[in-house]
Coordinates of C-alpha atoms in Angstrom, one line a residue:
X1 CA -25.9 4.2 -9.4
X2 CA -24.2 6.4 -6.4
X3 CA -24.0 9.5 -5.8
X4 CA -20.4 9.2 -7.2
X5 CA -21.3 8.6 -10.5
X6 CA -23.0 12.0 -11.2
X7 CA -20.2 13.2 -12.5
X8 CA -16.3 13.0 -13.1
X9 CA -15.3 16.3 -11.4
X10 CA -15.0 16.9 -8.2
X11 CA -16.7 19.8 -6.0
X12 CA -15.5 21.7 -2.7
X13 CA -18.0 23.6 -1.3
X14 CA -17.3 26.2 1.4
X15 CA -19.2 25.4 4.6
X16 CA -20.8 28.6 6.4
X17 CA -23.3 30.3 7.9
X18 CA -25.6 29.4 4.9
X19 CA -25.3 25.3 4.6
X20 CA -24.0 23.9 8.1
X21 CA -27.0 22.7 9.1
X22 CA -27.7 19.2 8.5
X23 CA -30.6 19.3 6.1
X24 CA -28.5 22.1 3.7
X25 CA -25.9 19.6 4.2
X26 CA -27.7 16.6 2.9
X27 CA -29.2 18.7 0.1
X28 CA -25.6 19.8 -0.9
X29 CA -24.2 16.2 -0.7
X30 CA -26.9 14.9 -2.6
X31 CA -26.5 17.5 -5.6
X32 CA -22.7 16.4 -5.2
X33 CA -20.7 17.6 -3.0
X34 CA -17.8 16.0 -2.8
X35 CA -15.2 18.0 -0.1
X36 CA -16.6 20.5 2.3
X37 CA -13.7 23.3 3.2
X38 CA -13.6 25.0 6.8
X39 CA -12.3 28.3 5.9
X40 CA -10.5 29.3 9.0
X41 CA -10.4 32.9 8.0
X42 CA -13.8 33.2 9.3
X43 CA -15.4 31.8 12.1
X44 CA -13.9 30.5 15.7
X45 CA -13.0 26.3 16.5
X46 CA -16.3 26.1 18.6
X47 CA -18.0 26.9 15.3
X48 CA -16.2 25.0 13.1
X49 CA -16.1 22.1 15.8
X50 CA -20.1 22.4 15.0
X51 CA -19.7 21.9 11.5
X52 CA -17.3 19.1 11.4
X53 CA -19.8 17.2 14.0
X54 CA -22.5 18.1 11.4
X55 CA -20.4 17.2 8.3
X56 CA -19.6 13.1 9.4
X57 CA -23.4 12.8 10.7
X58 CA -25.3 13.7 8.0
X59 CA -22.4 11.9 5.3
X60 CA -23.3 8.6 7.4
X61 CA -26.8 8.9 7.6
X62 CA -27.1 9.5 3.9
X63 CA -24.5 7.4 2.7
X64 CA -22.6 9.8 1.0
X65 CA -18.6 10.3 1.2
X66 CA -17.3 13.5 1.8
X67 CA -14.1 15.0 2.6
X68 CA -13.3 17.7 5.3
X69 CA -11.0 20.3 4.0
X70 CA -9.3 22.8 6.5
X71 CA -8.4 26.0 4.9
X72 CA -5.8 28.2 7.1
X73 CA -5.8 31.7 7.3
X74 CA -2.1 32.2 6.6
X75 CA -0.4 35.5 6.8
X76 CA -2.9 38.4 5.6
X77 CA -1.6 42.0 5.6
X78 CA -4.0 44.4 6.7
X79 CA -4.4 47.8 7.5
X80 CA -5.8 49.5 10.4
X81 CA -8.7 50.7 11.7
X82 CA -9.9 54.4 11.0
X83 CA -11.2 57.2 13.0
X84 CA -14.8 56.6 11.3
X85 CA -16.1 53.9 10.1
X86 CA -14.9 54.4 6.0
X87 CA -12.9 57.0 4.8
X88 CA -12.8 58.1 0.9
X89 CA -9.1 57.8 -0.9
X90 CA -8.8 60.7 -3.9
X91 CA -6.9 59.9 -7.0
X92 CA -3.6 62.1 -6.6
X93 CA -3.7 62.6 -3.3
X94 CA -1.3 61.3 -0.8
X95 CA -1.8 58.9 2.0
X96 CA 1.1 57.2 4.7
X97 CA 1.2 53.6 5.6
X98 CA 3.3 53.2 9.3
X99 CA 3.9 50.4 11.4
X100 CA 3.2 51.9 14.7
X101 CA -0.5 51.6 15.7
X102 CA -2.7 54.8 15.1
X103 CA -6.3 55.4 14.7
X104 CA -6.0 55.9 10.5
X105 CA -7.1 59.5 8.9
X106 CA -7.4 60.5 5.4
X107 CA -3.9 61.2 5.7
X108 CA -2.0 58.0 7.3
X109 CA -2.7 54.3 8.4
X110 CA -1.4 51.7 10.4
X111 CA -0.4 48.5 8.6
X112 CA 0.0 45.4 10.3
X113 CA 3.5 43.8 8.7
X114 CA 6.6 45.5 10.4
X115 CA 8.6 44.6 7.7
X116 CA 6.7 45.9 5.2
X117 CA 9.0 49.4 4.9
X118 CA 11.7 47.2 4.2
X119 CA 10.8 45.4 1.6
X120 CA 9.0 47.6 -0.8
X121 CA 10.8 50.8 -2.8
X122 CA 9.9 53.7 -4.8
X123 CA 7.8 52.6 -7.7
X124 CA 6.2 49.9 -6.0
X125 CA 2.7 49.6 -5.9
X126 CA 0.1 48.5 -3.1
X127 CA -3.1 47.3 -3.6
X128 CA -5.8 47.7 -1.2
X129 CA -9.0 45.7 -0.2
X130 CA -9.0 43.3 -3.0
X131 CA -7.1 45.3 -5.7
X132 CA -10.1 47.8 -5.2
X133 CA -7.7 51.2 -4.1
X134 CA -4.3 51.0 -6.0
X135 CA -1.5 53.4 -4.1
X136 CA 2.1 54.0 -5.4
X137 CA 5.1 54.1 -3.5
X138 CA 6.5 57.2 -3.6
X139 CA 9.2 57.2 -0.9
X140 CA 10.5 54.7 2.7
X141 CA 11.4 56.7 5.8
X142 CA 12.0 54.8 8.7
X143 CA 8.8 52.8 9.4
X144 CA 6.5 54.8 7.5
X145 CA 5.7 54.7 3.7
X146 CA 4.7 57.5 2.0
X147 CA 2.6 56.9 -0.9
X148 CA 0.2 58.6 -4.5
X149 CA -3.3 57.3 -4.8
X150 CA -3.8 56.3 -8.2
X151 CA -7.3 54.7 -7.8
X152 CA -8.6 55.6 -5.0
X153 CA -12.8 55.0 -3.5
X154 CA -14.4 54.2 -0.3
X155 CA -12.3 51.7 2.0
X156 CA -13.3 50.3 5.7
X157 CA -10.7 49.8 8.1
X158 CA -8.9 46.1 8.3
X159 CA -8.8 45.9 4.7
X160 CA -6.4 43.5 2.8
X161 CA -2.8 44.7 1.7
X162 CA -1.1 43.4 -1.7
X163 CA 2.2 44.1 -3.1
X164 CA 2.4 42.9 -6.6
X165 CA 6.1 41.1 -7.2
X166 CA 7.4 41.6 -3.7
X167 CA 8.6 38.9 -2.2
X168 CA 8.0 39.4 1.3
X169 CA 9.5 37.3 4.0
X170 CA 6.4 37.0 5.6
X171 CA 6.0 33.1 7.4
X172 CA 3.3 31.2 5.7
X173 CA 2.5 29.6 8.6
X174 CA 1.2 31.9 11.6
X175 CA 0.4 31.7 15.4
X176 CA -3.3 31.3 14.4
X177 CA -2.3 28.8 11.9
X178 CA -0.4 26.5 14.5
X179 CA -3.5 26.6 17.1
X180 CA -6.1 25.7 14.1
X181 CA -3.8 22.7 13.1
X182 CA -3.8 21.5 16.5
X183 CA -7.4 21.8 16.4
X184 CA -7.8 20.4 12.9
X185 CA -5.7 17.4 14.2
X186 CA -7.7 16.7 17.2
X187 CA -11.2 16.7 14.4
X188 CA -9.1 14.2 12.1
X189 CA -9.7 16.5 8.8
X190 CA -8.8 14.9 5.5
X191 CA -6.6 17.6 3.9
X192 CA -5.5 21.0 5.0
X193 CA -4.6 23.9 2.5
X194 CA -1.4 25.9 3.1
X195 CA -2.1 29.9 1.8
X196 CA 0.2 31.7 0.6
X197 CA 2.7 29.3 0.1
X198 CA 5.6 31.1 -1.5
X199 CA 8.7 27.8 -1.5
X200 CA 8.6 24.4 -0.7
X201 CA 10.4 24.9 2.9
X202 CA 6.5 26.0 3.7
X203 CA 5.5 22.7 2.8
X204 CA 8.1 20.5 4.7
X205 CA 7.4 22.8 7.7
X206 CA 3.8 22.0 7.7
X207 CA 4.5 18.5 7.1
X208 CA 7.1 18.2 10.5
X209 CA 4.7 20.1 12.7
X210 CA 2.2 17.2 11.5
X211 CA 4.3 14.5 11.7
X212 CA 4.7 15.6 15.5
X213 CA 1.1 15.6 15.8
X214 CA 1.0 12.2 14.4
X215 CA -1.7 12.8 12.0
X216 CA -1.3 12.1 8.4
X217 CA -3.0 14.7 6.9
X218 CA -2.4 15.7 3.3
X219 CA -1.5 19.0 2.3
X220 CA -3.1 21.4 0.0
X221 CA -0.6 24.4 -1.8
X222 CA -2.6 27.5 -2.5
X223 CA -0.9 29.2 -5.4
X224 CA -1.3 32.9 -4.6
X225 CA 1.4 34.7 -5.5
X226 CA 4.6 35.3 -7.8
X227 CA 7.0 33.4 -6.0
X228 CA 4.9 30.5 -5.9
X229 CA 4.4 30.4 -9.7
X230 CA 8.1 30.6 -9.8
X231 CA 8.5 27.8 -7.6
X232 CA 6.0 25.7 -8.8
X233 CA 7.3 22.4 -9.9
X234 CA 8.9 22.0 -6.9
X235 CA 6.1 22.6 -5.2
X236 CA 4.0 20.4 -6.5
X237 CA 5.9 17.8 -6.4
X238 CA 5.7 18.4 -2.8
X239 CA 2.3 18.8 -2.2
X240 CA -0.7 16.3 -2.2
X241 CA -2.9 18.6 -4.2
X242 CA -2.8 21.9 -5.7
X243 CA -5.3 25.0 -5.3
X244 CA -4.9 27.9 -7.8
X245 CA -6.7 30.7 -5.1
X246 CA -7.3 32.8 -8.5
X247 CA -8.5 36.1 -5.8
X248 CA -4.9 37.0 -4.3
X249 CA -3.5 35.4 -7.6
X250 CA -5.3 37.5 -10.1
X251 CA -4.1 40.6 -7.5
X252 CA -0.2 39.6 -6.7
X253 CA 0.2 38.9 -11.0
X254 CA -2.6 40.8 -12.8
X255 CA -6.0 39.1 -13.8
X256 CA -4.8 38.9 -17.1
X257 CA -2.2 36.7 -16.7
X258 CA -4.5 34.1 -14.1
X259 CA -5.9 32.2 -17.2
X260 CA -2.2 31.5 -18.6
X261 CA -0.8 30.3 -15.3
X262 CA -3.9 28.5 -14.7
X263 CA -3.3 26.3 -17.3
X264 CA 0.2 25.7 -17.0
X265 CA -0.4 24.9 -13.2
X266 CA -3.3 22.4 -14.2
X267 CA -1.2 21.2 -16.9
X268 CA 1.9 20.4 -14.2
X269 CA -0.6 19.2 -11.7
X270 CA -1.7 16.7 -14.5
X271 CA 1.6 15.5 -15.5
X272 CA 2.4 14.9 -11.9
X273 CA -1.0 12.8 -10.9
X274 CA -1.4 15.8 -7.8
X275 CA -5.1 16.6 -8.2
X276 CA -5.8 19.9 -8.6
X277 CA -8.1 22.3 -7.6
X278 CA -9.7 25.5 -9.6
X279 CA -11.3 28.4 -7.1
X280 CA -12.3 32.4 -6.8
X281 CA -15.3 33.2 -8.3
X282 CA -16.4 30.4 -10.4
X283 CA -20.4 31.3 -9.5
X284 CA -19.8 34.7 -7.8
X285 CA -23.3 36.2 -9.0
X286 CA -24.9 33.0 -7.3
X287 CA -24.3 34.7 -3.8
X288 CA -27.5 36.9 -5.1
X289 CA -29.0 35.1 -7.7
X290 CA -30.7 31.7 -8.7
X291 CA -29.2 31.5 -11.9
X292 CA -25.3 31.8 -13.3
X293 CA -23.8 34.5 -15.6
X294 CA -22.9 32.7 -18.9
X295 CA -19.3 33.9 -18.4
X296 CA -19.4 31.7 -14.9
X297 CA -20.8 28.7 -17.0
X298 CA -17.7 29.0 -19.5
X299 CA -15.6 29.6 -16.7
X300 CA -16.2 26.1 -15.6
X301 CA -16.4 24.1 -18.2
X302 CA -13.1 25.8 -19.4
X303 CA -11.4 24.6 -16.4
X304 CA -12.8 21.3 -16.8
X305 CA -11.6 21.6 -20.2
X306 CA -8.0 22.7 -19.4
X307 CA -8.2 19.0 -17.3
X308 CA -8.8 20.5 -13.2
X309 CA -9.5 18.0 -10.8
X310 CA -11.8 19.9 -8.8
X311 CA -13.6 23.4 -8.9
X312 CA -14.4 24.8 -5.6
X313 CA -17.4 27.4 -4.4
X314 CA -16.4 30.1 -1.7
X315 CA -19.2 32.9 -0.5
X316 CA -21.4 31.2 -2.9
X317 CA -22.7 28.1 -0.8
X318 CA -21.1 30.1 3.1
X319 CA -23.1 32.7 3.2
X320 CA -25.0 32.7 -0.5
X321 CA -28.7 32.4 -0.9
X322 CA -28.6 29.7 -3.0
X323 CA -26.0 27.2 -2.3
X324 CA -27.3 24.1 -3.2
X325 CA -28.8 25.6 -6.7
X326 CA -24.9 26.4 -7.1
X327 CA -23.6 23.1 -6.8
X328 CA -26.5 21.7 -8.8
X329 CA -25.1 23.9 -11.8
X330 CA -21.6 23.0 -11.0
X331 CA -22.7 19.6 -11.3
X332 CA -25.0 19.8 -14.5
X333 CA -22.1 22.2 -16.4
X334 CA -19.3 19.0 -15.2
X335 CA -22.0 17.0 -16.5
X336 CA -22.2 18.5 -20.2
X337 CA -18.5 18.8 -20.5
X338 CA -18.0 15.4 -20.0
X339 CA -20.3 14.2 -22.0
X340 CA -18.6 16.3 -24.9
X341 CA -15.1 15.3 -24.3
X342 CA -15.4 11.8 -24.0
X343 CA -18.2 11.5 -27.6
X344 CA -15.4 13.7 -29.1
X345 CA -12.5 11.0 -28.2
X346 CA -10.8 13.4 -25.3
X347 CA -8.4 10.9 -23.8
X348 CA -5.9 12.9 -21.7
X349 CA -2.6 9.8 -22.0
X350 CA 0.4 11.6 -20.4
X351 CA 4.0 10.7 -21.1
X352 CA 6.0 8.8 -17.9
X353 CA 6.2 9.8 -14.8
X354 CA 9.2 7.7 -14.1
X355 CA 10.5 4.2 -14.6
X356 CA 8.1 2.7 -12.1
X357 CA 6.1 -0.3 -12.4
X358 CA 3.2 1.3 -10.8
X359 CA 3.2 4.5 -13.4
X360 CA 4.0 1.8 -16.5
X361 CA 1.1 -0.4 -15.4
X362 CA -1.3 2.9 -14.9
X363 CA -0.9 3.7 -18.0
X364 CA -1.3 0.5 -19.3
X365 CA -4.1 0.2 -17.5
X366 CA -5.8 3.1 -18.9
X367 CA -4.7 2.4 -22.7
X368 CA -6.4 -1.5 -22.1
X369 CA -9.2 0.1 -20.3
X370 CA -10.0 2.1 -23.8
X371 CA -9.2 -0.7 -26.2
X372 CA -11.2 -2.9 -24.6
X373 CA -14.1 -0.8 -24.0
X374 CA -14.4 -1.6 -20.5
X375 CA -17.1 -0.7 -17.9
X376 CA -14.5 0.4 -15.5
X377 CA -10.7 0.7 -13.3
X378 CA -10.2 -0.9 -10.3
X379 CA -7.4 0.5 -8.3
X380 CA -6.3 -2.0 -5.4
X381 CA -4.7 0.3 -3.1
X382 CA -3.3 1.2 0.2
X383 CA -2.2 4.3 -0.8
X384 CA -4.0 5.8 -3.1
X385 CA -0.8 6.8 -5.3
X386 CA -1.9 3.9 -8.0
X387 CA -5.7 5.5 -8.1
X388 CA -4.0 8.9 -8.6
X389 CA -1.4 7.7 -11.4
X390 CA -4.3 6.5 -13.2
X391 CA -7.3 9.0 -13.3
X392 CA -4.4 12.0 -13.8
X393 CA -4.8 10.2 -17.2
X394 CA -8.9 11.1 -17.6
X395 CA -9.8 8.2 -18.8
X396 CA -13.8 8.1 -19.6
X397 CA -14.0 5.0 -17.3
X398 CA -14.6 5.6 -13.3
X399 CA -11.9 4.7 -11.0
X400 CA -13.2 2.6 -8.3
X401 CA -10.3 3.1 -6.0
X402 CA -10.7 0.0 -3.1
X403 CA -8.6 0.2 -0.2
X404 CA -9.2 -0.9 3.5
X405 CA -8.2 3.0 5.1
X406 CA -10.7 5.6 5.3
X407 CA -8.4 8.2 4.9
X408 CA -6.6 6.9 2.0
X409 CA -10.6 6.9 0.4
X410 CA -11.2 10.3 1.4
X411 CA -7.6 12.0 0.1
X412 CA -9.3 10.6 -3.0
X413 CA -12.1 12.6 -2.6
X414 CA -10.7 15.1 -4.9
X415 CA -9.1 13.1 -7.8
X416 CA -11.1 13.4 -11.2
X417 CA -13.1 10.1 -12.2
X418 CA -12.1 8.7 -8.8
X419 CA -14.8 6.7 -6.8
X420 CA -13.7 5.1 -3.1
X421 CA -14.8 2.1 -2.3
X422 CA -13.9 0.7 1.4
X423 CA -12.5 -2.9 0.9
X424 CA -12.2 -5.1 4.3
X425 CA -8.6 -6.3 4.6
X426 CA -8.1 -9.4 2.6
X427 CA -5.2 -12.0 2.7
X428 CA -4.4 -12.5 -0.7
X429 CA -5.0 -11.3 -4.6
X430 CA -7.6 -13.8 -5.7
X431 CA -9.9 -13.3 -2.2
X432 CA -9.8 -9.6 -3.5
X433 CA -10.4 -9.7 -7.0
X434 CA -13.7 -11.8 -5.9
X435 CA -14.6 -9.1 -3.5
X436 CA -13.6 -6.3 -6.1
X437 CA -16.1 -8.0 -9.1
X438 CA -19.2 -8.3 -6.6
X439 CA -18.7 -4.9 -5.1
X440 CA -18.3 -3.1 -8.4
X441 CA -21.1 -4.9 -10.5
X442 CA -23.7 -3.9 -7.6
X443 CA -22.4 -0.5 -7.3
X444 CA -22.3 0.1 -11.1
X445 CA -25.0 -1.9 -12.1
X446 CA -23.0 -4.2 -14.4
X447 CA -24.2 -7.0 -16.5
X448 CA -22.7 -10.5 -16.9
X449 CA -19.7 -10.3 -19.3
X450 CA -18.9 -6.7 -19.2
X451 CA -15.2 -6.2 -18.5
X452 CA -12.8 -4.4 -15.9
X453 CA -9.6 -3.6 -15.8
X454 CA -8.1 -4.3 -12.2
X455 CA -4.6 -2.7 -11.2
X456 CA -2.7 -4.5 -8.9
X457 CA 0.4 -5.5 -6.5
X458 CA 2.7 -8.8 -5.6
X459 CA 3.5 -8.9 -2.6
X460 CA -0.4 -8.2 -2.1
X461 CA -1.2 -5.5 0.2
X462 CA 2.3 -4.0 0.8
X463 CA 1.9 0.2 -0.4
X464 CA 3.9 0.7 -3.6
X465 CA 4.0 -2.9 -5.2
X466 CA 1.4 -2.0 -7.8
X467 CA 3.1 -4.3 -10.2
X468 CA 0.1 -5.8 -12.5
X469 CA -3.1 -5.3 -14.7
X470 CA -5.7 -8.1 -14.8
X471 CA -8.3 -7.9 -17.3
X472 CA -12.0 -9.3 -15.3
X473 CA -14.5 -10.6 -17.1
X474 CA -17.7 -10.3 -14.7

């Protein structure tokens, strides 16, 4: 079979330093890769430019669909840069954040939000680097803010600044942002992820400055801090996917609450058929080692478990030492879980969506699919919403999603069970299902009398008239 049959769960895989060349690529896609992400944090256009070129060569040469996922930068709160090159913070001591630019001391720091003064008070606390330095509001004057160490160690300049439960009116969409969409249209990317989105107006603003460029590009909501938990189902509902960035997350909520609202965000994200992805950390240790911690194993299988689309790597496969070894245990731990949840009778059948015909036949679809013990879904699509409706099911059976748009087949890159198969436009059903039944039984392998289960529309080929299940016999 394909290299889309290794397993149900999809992978994104950070593309750096580490694995853009095109034989890490190919080793990458061939351990199964399924959606490489840009992070635009890191790295300039001419780089990424590089990359992208990379990415569509060597996925054409070896056969292999992948998706191209540009991750923006979105608005980061820093501080500023210090007389030397780190300077050590002492528990009770006191330090001054200010908006006006200075060279930092031991004593005060420049921060880069203006508004910051404004929209913190006394008792507020600010995290530093990461959540590594925690520093306590202890009083606003003007534009500076004078604040208690409470854990304090070794911090560089240019470090990362959180505020737990503030909701800052910071734009989730920045200057840099708008000239790496412009240059993410002109590369045709698949999907772009939105951070820090905090309501939906972020989404719809992204979505107009697209629809300007004329690019249909689908939009990915990073889930990073309070007020997007609060606004979730609305967000989602928006969005064509979900990312729950558990590193800002764990630092905006408290770590111990990330498990909690990463199930309730998979759980929505389920409901909704809005794939989902799980990120931060899943094989951290893999940056410097050949083999996983057996918390990082559980880890995934857990989010596999709790029903994620998608589990992505970050450091681990841009600048790690051994990147494709990471997705190689990504894929054997997706693998295992699998295997367990379907011998053990998992079947993930969600209530309604609405009173469509297109979610009543998906689930029908699905339930058929089961009784009938069938060798796989066929989703005739021009979409890809039908594909989605069914596999946010999990179903055991693959979901050969055919369609004649590439970019409808790679949005599907990150849908659970989903495989994308490009269909030539065809005039009518019964041309289709003939193309659908010799397409599938060579890509699967399937023997004569082994049965599918095809989802489809009347009027053929118009998006949204998924109006029909045919059971195939092949």
């Amino acid at each position: 079979m394909e290299q889309g049959f290794l397993k149900r769960t999809k992978i994104v895989a950070t593309i750096g330093p580490a694995t853009e060349s095109t034989e890490k690529l190919s080793a990458l896609m061939k351990a199964g890769l399924n959606v490489c992400r840009l992070n635009m944090s890191h790295g300039d256009h001419k780089e990424h430019g590089i990359r992208v070129k990379n990415i569509r060569a060597q996925s054409q040469k070896d056969g292999i669909r992948v998706a191209i996922l540009q991750d923006l930068s979105g608005p980061k709160i820093r501080i500023g840069d210090f007389e030397t090159e780190t300077i050590t913070l002492i528990p009770g001591a006191f330090i001054t954040l200010t908006t006006k630019k200075i060279i930092g001391t031991e004593k005060k720091v420049s921060v880069s939000y203006s508004r910051l003064p404004k929209e913190v008070k006394k008792g507020m606390y600010i995290m530093l680097n990461d959540g590594r330095q925690k520093l306590e509001v202890i009083k606003v004057d003007g534009d500076e803010i004078k604040t208690k160490i409470i854990v304090g160690g070794v911090i560089k300049g240019r470090r990362g600044v959180n505020v737990p439960g503030a909701y800052l009116s910071l734009s989730s969409i920045t200057d840099k942002d708008k000239e790496d969409i412009v240059f993410g249209i002109k590369e045709n990317v698949d999907m772009m992820a939105l951070s820090f989105v905090r309501t939906p107006e972020d989404i719809l603003t992204l979505r107009d400055i697209l629809k300007k460029g004329k690019k249909d590009i689908a939009i990915i909501s990073k889930i990073e801090t309070q007020e997007a938990v609060d606004n979730i189902d609305e967000i989602v509902r928006l969005s064509d996917g979900i990312m729950v960035a558990r590193g800002d997350l764990a630092i905006e909520i408290g770590a111990e609450h990330v498990p909690v609202v990463q199930k309730m965000i998979i759980k929505k994200c389920n409901a909704m058929g809005v794939p989902v992805i799980v990120a931060t950390q899943m094989l951290e240790s893999m940056i410097n080692s050949p083999v996983p911690t057996r918390a990082e194993v559980s880890d995934i299988a857990n989010s596999i478990f709790d029903g994620t689309d998608a589990i992505m790597l970050s450091e681990e496969t841009a600048l790690g030492k051994f990147p494709v070894e990471a997705v190689n245990v990504m894929t054997h731990v997706a693998q295992e879980v699998e295997e367990s949840m379907y011998s053990n009778g998992f079947f993930r059948s969600k209530d309604s969506l609405d009173d469509s015909s297109a979610d009543a036949v998906s689930h029908s679809v699905v339930c058929t699919a089961r009784d009938l013990n069938a060798k796989a879904i066929v989703a005739l699509t021009q979409s890809g919403g039908t594909a989605r409706l069914i596999t946010r099911h999990k179903s055991p059976q693959y979901v050969l999603a055919c369609s004649p748009h590439e970019r409808v087949l790679n949005r599907l890159m990150l849908s659970f069970g989903c495989v994308p198969v490009l269909l030539p436009h065809l005039k009518d059903l019964e041309s289709a299902l003939v193309a659908v039944k010799k397409e599938v039984k060579k890509i699967m392998n399937l023997k004569t009398g082994d049965i599918i289960i095809v989802s489809a529309g009347v009027p053929f080929g118009k998006p949204g008239s998924t109006n029909m299940m045919i059971v195939e016999t092949v």
